[in-house]
Short mmCIF file of C-alpha atoms in Angstrom, two decimals:
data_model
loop_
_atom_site.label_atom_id
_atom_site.label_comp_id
_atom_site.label_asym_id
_atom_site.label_seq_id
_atom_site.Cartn_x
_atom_site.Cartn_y
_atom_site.Cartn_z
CA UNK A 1 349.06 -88.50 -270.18
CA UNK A 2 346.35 -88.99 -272.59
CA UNK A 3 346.86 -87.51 -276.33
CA UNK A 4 345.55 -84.19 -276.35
CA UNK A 5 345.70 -83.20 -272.17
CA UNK A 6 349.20 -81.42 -272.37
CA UNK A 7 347.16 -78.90 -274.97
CA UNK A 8 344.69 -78.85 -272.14
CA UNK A 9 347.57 -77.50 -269.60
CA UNK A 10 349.40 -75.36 -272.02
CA UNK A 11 346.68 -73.51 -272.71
CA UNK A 12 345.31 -73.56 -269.47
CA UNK A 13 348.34 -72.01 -268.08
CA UNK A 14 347.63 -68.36 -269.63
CA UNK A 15 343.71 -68.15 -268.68
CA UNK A 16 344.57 -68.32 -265.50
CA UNK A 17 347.47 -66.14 -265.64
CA UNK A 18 344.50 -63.91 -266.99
CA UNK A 19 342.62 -64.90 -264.53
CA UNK A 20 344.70 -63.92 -261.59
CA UNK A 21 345.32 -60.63 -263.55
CA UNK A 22 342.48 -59.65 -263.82
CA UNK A 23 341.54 -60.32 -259.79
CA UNK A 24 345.14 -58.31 -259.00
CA UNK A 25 343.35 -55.32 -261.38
CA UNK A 26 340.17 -55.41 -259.62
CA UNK A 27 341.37 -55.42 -256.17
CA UNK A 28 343.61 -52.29 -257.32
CA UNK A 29 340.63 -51.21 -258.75
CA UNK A 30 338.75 -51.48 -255.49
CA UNK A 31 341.50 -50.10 -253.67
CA UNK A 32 342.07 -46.49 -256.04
CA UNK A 33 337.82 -46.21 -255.49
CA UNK A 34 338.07 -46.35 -251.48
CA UNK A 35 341.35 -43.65 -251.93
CA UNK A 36 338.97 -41.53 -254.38
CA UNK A 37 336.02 -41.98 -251.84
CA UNK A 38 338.16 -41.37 -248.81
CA UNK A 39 339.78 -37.45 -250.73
CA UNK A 40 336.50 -36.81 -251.22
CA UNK A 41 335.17 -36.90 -247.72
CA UNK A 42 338.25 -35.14 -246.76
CA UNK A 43 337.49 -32.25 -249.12
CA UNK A 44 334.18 -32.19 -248.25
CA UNK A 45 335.35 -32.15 -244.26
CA UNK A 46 337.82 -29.26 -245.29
CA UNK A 47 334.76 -27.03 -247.22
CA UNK A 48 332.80 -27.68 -244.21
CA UNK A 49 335.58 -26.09 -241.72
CA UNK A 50 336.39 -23.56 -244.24
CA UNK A 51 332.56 -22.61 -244.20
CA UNK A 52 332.61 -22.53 -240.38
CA UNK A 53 335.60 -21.10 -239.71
CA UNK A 54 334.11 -17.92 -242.39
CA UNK A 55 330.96 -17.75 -240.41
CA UNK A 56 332.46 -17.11 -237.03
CA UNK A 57 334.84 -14.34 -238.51
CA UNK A 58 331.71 -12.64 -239.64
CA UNK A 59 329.72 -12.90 -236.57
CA UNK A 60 332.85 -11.61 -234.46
#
C-alpha cells in the first residue's frame, strides 16, 4: 500500500457511511410523504361521504 492510501480508506469509510445514511433518510423520507399523501386522500374520501351522506338526509 502506497504511503498515504490507508488515509484514503480511513477516511473514506465515514463518507460513505454518510452516504448510505443519508439514502436510508431519503427513502424514509419518501416513504412518510406517500403515508402523508395517502391520509390525505383518505380524509378527503371521508369529507366527500360525509357531504353525501348529509345531502341525502336532507332530501329524504
Amino acid at each position: 500500500m502506497k504511503k498515504g492510501t490507508k488515509s484514503v480508506v480511513v477516511l473514506g469509510a465515514p463518507v460513505v457511511k454518510a452516504m448510505i445514511a443519508t439514502k436510508e433518510f431519503d427513502n424514509r423520507d419518501n416513504i412518510e410523504e406517500e403515508e402523508d399523501a395517502e391520509r390525505e386522500l383518505e380524509e378527503v374520501e371521508r369529507k366527500h361521504r360525509e357531504e353525501i351522506e348529509k345531502l341525502e338526509k336532507e332530501s329524504s
